[in-house]
Each structure stands twice: as structure tokens, then as C-alpha cells.
XYZ file of C-alpha atoms in Angstrom:
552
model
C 0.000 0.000 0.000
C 1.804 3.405 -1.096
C 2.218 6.058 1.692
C 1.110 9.164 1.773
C 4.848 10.336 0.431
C 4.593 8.416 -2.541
C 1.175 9.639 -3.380
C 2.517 13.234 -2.695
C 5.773 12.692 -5.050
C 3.751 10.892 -7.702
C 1.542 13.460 -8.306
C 4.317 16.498 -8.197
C 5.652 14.598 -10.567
C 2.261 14.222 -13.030
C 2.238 18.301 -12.656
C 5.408 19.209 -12.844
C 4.030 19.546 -17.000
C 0.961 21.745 -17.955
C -1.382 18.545 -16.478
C -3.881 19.920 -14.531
C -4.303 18.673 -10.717
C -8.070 17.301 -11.362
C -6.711 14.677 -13.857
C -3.236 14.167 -12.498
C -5.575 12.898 -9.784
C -7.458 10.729 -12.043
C -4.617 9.585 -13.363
C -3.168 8.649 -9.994
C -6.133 6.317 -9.134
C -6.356 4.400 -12.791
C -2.521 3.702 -11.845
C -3.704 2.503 -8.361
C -6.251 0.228 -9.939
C -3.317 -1.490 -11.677
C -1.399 -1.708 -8.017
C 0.646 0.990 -9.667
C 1.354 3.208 -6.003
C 4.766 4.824 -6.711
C 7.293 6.174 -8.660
C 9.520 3.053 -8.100
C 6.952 0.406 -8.464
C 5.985 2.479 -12.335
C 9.635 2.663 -13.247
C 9.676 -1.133 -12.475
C 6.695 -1.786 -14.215
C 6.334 -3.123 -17.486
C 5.097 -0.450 -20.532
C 2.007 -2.297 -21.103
C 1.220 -2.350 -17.469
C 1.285 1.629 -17.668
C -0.033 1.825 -20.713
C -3.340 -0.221 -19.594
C -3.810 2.061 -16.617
C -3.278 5.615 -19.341
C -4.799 4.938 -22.346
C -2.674 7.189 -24.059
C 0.760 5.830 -25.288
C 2.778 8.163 -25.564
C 2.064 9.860 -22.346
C 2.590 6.043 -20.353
C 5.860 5.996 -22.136
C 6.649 10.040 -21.047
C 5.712 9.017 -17.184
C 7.912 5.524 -17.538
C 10.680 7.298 -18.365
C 10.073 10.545 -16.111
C 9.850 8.067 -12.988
C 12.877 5.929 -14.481
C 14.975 9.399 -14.312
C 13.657 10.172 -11.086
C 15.042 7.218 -9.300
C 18.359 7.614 -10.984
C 18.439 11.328 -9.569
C 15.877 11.930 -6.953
C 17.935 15.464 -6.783
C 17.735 16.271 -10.309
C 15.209 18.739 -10.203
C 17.376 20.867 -8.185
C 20.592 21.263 -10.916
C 18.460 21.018 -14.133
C 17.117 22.653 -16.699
C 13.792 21.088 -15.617
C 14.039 23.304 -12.194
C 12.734 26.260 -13.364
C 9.989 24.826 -15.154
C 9.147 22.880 -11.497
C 8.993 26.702 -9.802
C 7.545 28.121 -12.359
C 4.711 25.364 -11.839
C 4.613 25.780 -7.942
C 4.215 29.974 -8.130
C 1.060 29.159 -10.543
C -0.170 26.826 -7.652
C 0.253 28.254 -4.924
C -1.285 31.193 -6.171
C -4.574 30.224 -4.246
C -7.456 33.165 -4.328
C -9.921 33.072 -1.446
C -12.334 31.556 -3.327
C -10.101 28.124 -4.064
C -10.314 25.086 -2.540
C -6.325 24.020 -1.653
C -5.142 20.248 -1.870
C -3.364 18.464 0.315
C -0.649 18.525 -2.633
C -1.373 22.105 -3.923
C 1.367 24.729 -2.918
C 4.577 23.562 -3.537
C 6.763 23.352 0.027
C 8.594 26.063 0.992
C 10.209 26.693 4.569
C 8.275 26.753 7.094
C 9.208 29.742 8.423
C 9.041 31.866 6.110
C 5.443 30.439 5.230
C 4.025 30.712 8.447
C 5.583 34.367 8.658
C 3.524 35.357 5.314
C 0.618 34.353 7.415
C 1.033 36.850 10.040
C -2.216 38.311 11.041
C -2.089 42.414 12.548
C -2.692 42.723 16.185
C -3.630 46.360 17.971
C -3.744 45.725 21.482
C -4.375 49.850 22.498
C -7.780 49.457 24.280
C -9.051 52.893 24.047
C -7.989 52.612 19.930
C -10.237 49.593 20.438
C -12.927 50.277 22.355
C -13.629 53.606 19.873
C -13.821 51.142 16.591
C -17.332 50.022 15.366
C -17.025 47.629 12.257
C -19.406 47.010 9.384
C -19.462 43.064 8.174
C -21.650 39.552 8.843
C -21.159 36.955 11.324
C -19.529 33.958 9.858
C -16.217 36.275 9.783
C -16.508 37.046 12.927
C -16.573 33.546 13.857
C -13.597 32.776 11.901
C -11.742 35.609 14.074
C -12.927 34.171 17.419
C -11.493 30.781 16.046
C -8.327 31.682 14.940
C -7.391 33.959 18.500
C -9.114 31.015 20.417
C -6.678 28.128 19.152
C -3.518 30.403 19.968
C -4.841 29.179 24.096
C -6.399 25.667 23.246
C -3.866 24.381 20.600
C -0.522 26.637 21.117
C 1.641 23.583 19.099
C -0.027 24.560 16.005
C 1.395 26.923 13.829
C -0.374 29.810 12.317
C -1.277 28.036 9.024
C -2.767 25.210 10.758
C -4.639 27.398 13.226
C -6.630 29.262 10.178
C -7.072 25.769 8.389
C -9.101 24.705 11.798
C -10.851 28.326 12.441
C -11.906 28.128 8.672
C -13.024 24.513 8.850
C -15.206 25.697 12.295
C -17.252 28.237 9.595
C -17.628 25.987 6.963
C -19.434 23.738 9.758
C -21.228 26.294 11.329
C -22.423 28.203 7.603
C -23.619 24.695 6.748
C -25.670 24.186 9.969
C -27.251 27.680 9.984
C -28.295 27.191 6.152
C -30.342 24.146 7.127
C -31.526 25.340 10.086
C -32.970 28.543 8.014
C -34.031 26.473 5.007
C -31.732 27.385 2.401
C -29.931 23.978 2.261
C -31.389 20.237 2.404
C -29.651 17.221 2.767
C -26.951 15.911 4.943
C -23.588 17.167 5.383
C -20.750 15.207 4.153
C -19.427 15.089 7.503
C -22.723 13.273 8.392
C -22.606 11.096 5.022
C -19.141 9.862 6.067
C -16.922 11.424 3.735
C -14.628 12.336 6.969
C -14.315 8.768 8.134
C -11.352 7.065 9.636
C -9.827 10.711 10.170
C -8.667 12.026 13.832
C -11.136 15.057 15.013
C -10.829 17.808 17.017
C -13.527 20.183 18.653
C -13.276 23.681 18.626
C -16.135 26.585 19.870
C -17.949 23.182 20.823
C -17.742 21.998 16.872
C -16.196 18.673 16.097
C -13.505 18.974 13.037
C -12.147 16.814 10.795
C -8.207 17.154 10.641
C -5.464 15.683 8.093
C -1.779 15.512 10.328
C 0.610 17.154 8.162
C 3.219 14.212 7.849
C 6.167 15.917 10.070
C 5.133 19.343 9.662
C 7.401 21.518 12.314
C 7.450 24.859 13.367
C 9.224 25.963 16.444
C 7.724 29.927 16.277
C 10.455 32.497 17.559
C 12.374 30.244 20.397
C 16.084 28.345 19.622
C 16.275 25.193 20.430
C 19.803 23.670 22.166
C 21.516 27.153 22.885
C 20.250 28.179 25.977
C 22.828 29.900 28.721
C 22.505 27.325 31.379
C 25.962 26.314 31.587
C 26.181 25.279 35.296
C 23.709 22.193 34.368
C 25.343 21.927 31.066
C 28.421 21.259 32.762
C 27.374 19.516 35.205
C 25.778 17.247 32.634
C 29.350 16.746 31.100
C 30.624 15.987 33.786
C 28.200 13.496 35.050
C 28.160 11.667 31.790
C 31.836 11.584 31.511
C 32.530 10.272 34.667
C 33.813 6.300 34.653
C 33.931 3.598 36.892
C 37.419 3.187 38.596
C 39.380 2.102 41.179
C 39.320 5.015 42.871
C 37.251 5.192 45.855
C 37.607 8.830 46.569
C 34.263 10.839 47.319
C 34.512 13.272 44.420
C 34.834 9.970 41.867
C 31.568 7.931 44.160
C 29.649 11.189 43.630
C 30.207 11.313 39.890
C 29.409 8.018 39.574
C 25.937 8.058 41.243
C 25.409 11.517 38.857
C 26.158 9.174 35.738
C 23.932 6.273 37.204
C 21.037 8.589 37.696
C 20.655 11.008 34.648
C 21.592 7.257 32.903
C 18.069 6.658 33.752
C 16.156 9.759 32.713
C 15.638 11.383 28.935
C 15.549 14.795 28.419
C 14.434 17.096 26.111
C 16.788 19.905 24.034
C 16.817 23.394 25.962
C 14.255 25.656 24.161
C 14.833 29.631 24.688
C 12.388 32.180 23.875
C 12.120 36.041 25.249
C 15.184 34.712 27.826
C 13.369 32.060 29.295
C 14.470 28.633 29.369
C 12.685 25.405 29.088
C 13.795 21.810 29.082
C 11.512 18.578 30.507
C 12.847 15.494 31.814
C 11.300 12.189 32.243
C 11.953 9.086 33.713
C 9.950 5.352 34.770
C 8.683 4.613 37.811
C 6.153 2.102 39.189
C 4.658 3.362 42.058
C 4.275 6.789 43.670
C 6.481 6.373 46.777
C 9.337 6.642 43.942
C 8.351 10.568 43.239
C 10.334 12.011 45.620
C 13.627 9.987 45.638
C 13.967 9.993 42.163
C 13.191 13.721 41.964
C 16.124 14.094 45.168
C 18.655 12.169 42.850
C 18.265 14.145 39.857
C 18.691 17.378 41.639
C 21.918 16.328 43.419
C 23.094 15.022 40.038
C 22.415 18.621 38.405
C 22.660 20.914 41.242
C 21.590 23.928 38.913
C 18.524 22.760 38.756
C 17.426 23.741 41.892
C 18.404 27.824 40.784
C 15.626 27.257 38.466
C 12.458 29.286 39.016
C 10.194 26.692 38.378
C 10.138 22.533 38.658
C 6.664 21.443 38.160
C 6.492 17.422 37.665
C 3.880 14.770 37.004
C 3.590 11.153 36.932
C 1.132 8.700 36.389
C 1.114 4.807 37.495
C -0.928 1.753 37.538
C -2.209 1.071 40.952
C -3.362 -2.833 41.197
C -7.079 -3.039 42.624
C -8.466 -6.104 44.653
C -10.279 -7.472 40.906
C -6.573 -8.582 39.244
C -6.912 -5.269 36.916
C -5.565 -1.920 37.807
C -6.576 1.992 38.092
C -4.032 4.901 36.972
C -2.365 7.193 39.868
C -1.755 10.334 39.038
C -0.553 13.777 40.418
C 0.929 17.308 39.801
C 2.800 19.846 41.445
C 3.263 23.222 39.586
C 5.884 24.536 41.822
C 5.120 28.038 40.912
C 4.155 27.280 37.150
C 0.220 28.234 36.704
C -1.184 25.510 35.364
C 2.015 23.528 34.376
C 1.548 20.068 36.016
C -2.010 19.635 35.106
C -0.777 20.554 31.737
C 1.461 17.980 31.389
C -0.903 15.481 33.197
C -2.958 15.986 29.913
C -0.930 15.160 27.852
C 0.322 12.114 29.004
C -2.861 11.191 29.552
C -3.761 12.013 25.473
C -0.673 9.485 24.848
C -1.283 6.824 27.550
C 2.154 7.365 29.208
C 1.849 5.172 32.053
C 4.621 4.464 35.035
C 6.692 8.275 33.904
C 7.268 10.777 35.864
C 8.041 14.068 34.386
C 9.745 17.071 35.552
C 9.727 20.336 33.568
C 12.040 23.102 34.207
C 12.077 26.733 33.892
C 14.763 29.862 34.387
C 12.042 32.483 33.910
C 13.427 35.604 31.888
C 11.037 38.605 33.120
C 8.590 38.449 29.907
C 5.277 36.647 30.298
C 4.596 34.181 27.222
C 1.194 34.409 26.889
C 0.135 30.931 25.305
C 3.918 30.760 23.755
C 4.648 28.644 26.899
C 2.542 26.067 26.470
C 3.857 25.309 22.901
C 7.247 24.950 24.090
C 6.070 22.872 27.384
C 4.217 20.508 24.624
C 7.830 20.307 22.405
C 9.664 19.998 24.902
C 7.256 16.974 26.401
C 6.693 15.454 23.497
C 10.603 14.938 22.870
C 11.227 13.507 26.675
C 9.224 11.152 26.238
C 9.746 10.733 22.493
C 10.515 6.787 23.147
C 7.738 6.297 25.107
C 5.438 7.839 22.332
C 3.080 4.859 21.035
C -0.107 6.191 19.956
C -2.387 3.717 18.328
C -6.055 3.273 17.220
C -8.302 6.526 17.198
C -6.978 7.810 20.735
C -8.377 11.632 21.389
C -4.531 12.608 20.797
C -2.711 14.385 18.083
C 0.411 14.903 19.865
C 1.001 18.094 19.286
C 1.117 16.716 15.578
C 0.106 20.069 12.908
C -3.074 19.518 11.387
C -5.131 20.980 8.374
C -8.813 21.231 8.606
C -10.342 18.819 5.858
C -12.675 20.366 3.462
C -15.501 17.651 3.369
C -18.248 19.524 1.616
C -15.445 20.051 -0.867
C -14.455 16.381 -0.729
C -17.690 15.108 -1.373
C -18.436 17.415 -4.470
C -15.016 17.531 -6.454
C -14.282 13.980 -5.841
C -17.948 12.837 -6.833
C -16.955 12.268 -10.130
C -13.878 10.139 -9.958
C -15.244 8.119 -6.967
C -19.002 6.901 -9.536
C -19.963 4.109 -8.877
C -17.824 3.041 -5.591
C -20.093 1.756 -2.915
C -17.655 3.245 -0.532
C -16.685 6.380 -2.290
C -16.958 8.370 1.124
C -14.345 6.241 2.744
C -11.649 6.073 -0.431
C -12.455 9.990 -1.123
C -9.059 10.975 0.070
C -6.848 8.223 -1.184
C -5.367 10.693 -4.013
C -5.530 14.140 -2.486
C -7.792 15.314 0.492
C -8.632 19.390 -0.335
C -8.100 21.311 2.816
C -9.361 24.434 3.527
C -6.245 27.016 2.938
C -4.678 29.357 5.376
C -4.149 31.674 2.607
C -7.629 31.833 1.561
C -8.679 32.094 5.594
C -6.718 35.044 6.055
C -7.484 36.901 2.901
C -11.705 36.392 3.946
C -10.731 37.943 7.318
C -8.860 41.060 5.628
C -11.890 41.595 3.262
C -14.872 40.720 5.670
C -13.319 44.068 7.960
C -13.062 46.030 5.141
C -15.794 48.880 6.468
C -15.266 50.818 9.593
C -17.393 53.248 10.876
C -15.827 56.353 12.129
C -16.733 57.174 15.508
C -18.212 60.236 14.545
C -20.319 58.686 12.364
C -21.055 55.901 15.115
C -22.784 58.490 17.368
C -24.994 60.281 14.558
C -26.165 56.577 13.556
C -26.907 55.713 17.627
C -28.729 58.706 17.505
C -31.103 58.164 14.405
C -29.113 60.775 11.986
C -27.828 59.234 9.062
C -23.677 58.694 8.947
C -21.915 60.911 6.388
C -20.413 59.473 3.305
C -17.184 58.841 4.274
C -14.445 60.120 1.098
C -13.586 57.703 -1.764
C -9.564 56.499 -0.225
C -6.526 55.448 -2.742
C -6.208 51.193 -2.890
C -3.380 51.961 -0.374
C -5.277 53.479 1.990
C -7.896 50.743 1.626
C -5.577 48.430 2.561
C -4.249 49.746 5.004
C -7.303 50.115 6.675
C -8.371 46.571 6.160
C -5.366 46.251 8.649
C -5.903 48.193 11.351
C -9.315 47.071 11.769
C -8.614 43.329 11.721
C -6.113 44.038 14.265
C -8.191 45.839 16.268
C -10.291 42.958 16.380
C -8.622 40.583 16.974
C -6.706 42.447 19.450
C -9.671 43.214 21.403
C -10.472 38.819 21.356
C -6.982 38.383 22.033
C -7.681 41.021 25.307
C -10.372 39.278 26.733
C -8.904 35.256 26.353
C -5.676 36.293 27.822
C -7.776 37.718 30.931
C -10.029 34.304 31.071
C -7.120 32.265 29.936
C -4.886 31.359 33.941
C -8.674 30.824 35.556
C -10.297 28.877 33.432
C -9.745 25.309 31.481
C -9.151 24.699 28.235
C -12.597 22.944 27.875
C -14.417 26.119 29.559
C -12.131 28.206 27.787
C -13.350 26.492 24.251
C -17.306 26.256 25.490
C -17.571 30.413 26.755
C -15.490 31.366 23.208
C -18.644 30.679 21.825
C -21.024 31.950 23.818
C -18.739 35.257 23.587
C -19.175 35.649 20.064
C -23.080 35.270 20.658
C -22.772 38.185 22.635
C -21.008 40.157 20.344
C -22.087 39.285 17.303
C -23.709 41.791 14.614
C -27.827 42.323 14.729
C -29.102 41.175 11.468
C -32.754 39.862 10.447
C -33.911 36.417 11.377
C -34.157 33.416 8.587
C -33.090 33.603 5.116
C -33.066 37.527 5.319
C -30.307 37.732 7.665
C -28.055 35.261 5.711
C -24.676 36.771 4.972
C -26.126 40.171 6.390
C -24.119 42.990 7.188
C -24.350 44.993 10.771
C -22.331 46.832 13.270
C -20.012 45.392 15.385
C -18.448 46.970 17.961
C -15.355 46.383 19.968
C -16.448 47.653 23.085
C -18.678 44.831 23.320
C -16.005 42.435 23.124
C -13.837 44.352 25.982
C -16.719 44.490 28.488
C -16.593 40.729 28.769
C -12.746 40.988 29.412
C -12.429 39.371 33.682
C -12.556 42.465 35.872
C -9.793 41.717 38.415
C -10.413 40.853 41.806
């Protein structure tokens, strides 16, 4: 059965040419149908074995010999002629309007950085700026913005793209619920026809999503990994590893010894650095919870620098034997200063079933708050600790702090129609070729255009007062645009406001359940049923700051 790299190179290579996606697809399933999966098992293939899968000849013999030359150069591409035909062929596709519906193979790859940086949404967080600002636009937008801030506190390990792949997903599932509920659609949703089967799900504003992991997808946001200035436990470290057994039975060589024996038994993660604070997590085994505190005891004499640290919030979890022969899971947290830090990690080894660990996670705070920041680099720095001990199976409730895209089902179901007549199980083998995905580019380019319209506040106050605003002056495309920016950051400044003030006093689960019932609140007046669909109305940003926590 081909992975879902071979599928990926196969069909980069079908487009690298003027063939168009839709039957570079079809193409890729009439070579499946032949057990045709990959660019090795074509060039192995016989010509008539290609050439009964593409009816056409000439272009069997064209992809026999294209995959042929692949395998004797995977790297070709990259010192060719034939290079800038392949870039030439990824700026046309990833050239994605907000209208499109992206593939899972669309865009060519670029660094990751430098993609999730052309993603950067605008952020005003001046709250008299804000609480002045009255927009013009519809709901589903605004839903989309409460999304997007929302997963910055409830998923922090995905990057930017992912996080407006999810939001935009969330719309698609609420804009397809409110149609029906008004009328204006029938039917049921591919989601509820089963187009989104055997895929992992997430839930987000209290809406269950449909996610494709993004095969090894990283991004590590602003923080370096493995140069952080802790060079008392560094050395320490060093020394501890280094030290050997010998004859020697002086105290100095029976103290390095025990050092070597001890951090012999835990794993630890890189140090991560971001804003000068330092993270790194440790973990280690042990079966029952009287084990805690010695092991914790030998770990700080082995690195004495880590008790300078500010923080060292652990967690562990073991089976506890009941009276029936089976067993219930132990578990407890200490934050040590951390908010929220133990529980934290608590979840997530619950999400991966890590069973008889204990984990410690260590901090030198640098004098800048994080904001949600920290609790991506907690989750890296977690998720490599215990990187051996990470063996997820079946449909667990975990992604592991895997990126995701937000599947496009309704898009699924329609586009792939066609190539899928006739299967009895067309819902389930929809995504065997290419899953479409809804694109960050696209998400972001809706949310600059839906915030287009402001309404001075001049103009605010004549309107609250029955007059009728003046006609604001025709601006230069510049001055649109830049407009389009401020009041999107305003926005979702003022959301990003009120979260952070919720975000250290409530869970992530309340957290997710009150976003929504926030953007109720807020949300534009516009007529009931079919009238109001895709209606335009005020919204203003004061609304949004008055449910920010008043402190105690």
C-alpha cells in the first residue's frame, strides 16, 4: 500500500508539466487500480502495465521514463534545466485566491518559516484605539476571528497556518448548519454522510472537526532550540556523563558516579529559549508513587543547577493494582510556581497513555510573560522527553502536538464525486489521491476583506442617535488596505484582550465552550431566517472588551 509520500511525489511529478491537478488525480487512481502506487513500483513496471492504466501511449511511455529518471536522480530537479519549469509550476499553484479550494498537494513546500511568517495576522492591542472602533461586516467572519485567536490558548503547538485551516473549517461547519436550520440547504452534510471517516477530530467553539496531520510538519515559532545559557547544568551534565567507573574510591569519583547512574536513567528534552526564558523537561519510569520524591532528590543532586531554576513542576502517572486482578491509573501534579504547568502535562500524558513516567519540567524564567507561547514549548519539549515512550495507536483523542489541516468535506464530497461513480464506498476512499483542505491563505485573505468597512466614531454616534452617517471620502487602494489592517487588528486584538484575561482561571474545555457563547454576545444584529443570511451589521469592539475578567 503506497504512503502518503509516494502519493505526494507521484503526483508532483504528473504536474510538474501543464497537467492539470483534477486529472493528475485521475490519473493517480487508474494507476492505483493497476497496483501501480509509486514512482519506483511504475519505473519497475512493465510499458504495457502503464499503458493499460493511461490509455494514451505516448504519455505512459513520457511518465515511464520521467519516474525511471527520477530514481536515478531523486535530486535532479534541483541542478536542471527542468528546475525552473518545477517553480515556475509551484508559483502558478500556490497562487490560491480566497475563493479556491487548496489540496493536500497544492502549494509547492517552501520553509516553514518563512510560510508561516507570510501568514502573520495584525494585532492592535491599544484598548481605548479599540474600544472607539465600530465595524461594518456579517457573522460567519466574525466567527472565523474568534477561532483563529481562540486556538492560539487551546492548541498553542499549532502553527499559524494550521490554526486558520481549523478556524476556517469551524465556519464551513457552522455556515452549513445555519443554512439548514434557516431552510436554504437540504440534505446531509458530508461530515454526516461519512466522507470524513477514519480521520482524527478535534472540537473547537464546541464543533467537532475533521483534521489531516501534516506528515512531520514543524514549526518551532520564535524560540532556539539547544543554545540556551545554562551552563552550570550543562556542565554539570558533562561531567556526570563523563565520569567512569574506577578504582578510585575517593568521594569526588563515588559522587560522579551516582550523577552518571542517575541522569543514565532519565531522557531529556533539548533546551528551548524564547524572550530569555528557558525550558527543558525530563522524564523518567517509575512504578509506584512512593518513587516521586527519591527519584526527583537524585536528579537534583546530580544537576545541582537545577534547583536555581524558578520553576520545577512534575507529574507522573502509574498503575495502581485493585483487589479485581486489573488496575486503576495514579496520578498527580505539582506546579511549583508554574500556573497551570503540572495539570498541563498530566494531559498530555494522559492524550498518549504514558503510564509508570514521571516528568519534571524546568524553567529559568526571563522577566517576559509568554502568553500561550509557553505552552507550545512545554508541549515540544514533552513530546521529545518522552519521544521513546510515544506509542499512539487506534483513534486515541490525541494528536500529539502533531500540525493539522482542517479537511474540506463539503469540498471532498463534491469535487471527488466524479472520480469516486460508482464506488459503494466512495466516502471512505475519497481521500486516497488528495484530500482538499481548507487554505490558510484563503482564511486570512476572507478575514482582511470581511473588515473592510469601519465606521468612524463620529459617524457611530450620529447613527446611535437616528441621523444618518456621512459618506465617508472615496480612499486610494493603499489606503484601503491599510485600513483593512488596522481594523482586523483591532479585532482581533480586542479577542486576544479578553482570552488572555479568562485564559490562567479557566480550562481549556471552559475556555473552548464560553469562546462561543462570547461571540453570541457580540455578534452583529441582522434579520432572522433567510433575510439575515450573509447580512451585514455593526459590530463593535467595546462589546467584546466588556466581557474581558474584571480583576479581583
Amino acid at each position: 500500500m503506497a504512503s502518503q509520500q509516494d502519493l505526494q511525489e507521484l503526483l508532483r511529478l504528473l504536474t510538474l508539466g501543464k497537467l492539470p491537478i483534477k486529472d493528475a488525480m485521475q490519473r493517480v487512481r487508474a494507476l492505483q487500480e493497476q497496483n501501480l502506487r509509486s514512482i519506483q513500483q511504475i519505473a519497475e513496471a512493465p510499458l504495457s502495465a502503464i499503458e493499460s492504466a493511461i490509455k494514451d501511449p505516448k504519455a505512459a511511455k513520457s511518465l515511464s521514463n520521467a519516474c525511471k529518471a527520477r530514481l536515478k536522480n531523486p535530486n535532479r530537479s534541483s541542478g536542471s534545466k527542468r528546475a525552473g519549469v518545477e517553480l515556475l509550476q509551484a508559483a502558478k499553484r500556490s497562487k490560491i485566491s480566497a475563493d479556491d479550494t487548496g489540496y493536500l498537494d497544492g502549494p509547492a513546500p517552501i520553509p516553514s518559516a518563512g510560510f508561516e511568517a507570510s501568514l502573520a495576522l495584525p494585532v492592535e492591542t491599544d484598548e481605548e484605539t479599540i474600544a472607539g472602533t465600530v465595524l461594518v461586516t456579517n457573522r460567519a467572519p466574525l466567527v472565523l476571528a474568534f477561532a483563529v485567536e481562540l486556538l492560539r490558548y487551546t492548541m498553542p503547538e499549532q502553527p499559524p497556518s494550521s490554526r486558520l485551516s481549523l478556524a476556517q473549517a469551524v465556519v464551513s461547519a457552522n455556515s452549513r448548519s445555519k443554512a439548514v436550520a434557516i431552510g436554504l440547504k437540504t440534505g446531509a452534510s458530508a461530515d454526516e454522510e461519512g466522507w470524513g471517516h477514519g480521520q482524527p477530530r478535534v472540537r473547537i467553539m464546541g464543533r467537532e472537526v475533521t483534521v489531516l496531520k501534516r506528515s512531520g510538519y514543524e514549526w518551532k515559532g520564535e524560540e532556539t532550540v539547544g543554545s540556551a545559557d545554562i551552563k552550570e547544568e550543562n556542565a554539570a551534565t558533562s561531567a556526570a556523563s563523563s565520569a567512569t567507573v574506577t578504582a578510585d574510591p575517593s568521594p569526588a569519583n563515588e559522587k560522579n558516579i551516582i550523577a552518571n547512574d542517575t541522569l543514565r536513567t532519565w531522557s531529556a528534552s533539548s533546551p528551548v529559549t524564547l524572550m530569555k526564558s528557558t525550558f527543558i523537561v525530563r522524564a523518567t519510569k517509575i512504578t509506584e508513587s512512593s518513587q516521586r520524591q527519591p527519584s526527583l532528590q537524585a536528579l537534583y543532586n546530580a544537576i545541582p543547577s537545577l534547583q536555581t531554576a524558578s520553576h520545577n513542576a512534575w507529574a507522573y502517572r502509574v498503575k495502581k493494582p485493585d483487589m479485581f486482578g486489573s488496575h486503576t491509573i495514579k496520578e498527580e501534579s505539582f506546579d511549583d510556581g508554574e500556573s497551570g504547568c503540572g495539570e498541563f502535562m498530566l494531559k498530555i500524558m494522559r492524550e498518549i497513555n504514558a503510564i509508570d513516567t514521571l516528568v519534571v519540567m524546568t524553567r529559568w524564567y526571563g522577566g517576559i510573560m509568554l502568553g500561550p507561547d509557553r505552552w507550545r514549548i512545554m508541549r515540544n519539549c514533552l513530546k521529545e522527553a518522552l519521544a521513546e515512550r510515544l506509542r499512539v495507536t487506534g483513534e486515541q483523542a490525541s494528536l500529539g502536538g502533531e500540525a493539522v489541516w482542517g479537511l474540506d468535506l463539503e469540498a471532498m464530497k463534491n469535487k471527488s464525486a466524479a472520480a469516486a461513480a460508482g464506488s459503494a464506498t466512495r466516502s471512505y476512499e475519497a481521500g486516497v489521491v488528495g484530500m482538499p483542505i481548507h487554505r490558510p491563505e484563503a482564511a486570512r485573505a476572507y478575514l482582511l476583506k470581511s473588515f473592510a468597512q469601519r465606521v468612524e466614531i463620529s459617524s457611530g454616534a450620529k447613527e446611535a442617535e437616528g441621523e444618518k452617517p456621512t459618506t465617508p471620502k472615496k480612499k486610494t487602494a493603499k489606503a484601503l488596505n491599510e485600513e483593512k489592517e488596522e481594523n482586523l487588528g483591532r479585532l482581533l486584538g480586542a479577542i486576544r484582550i479578553l482570552y488572555d484575561s479568562w485564559a490562567d482561571h479557566l480550562s481549556l474545555v471552559e475556555l473552548d465552550r464560553r469562546a462561543w457563547s462570547w461571540y453570541i454576545s457580540t455578534r452583529p444584529e441582522v434579520e432572522d431566517g433567510p433575510a439575515g443570511w450573509g447580512a451585514k451589521g455593526n459590530l463593535k469592539l467595546a462589546s467584546i472588551l466588556a466581557l474581558v475578567r474584571k480583576s479581583a
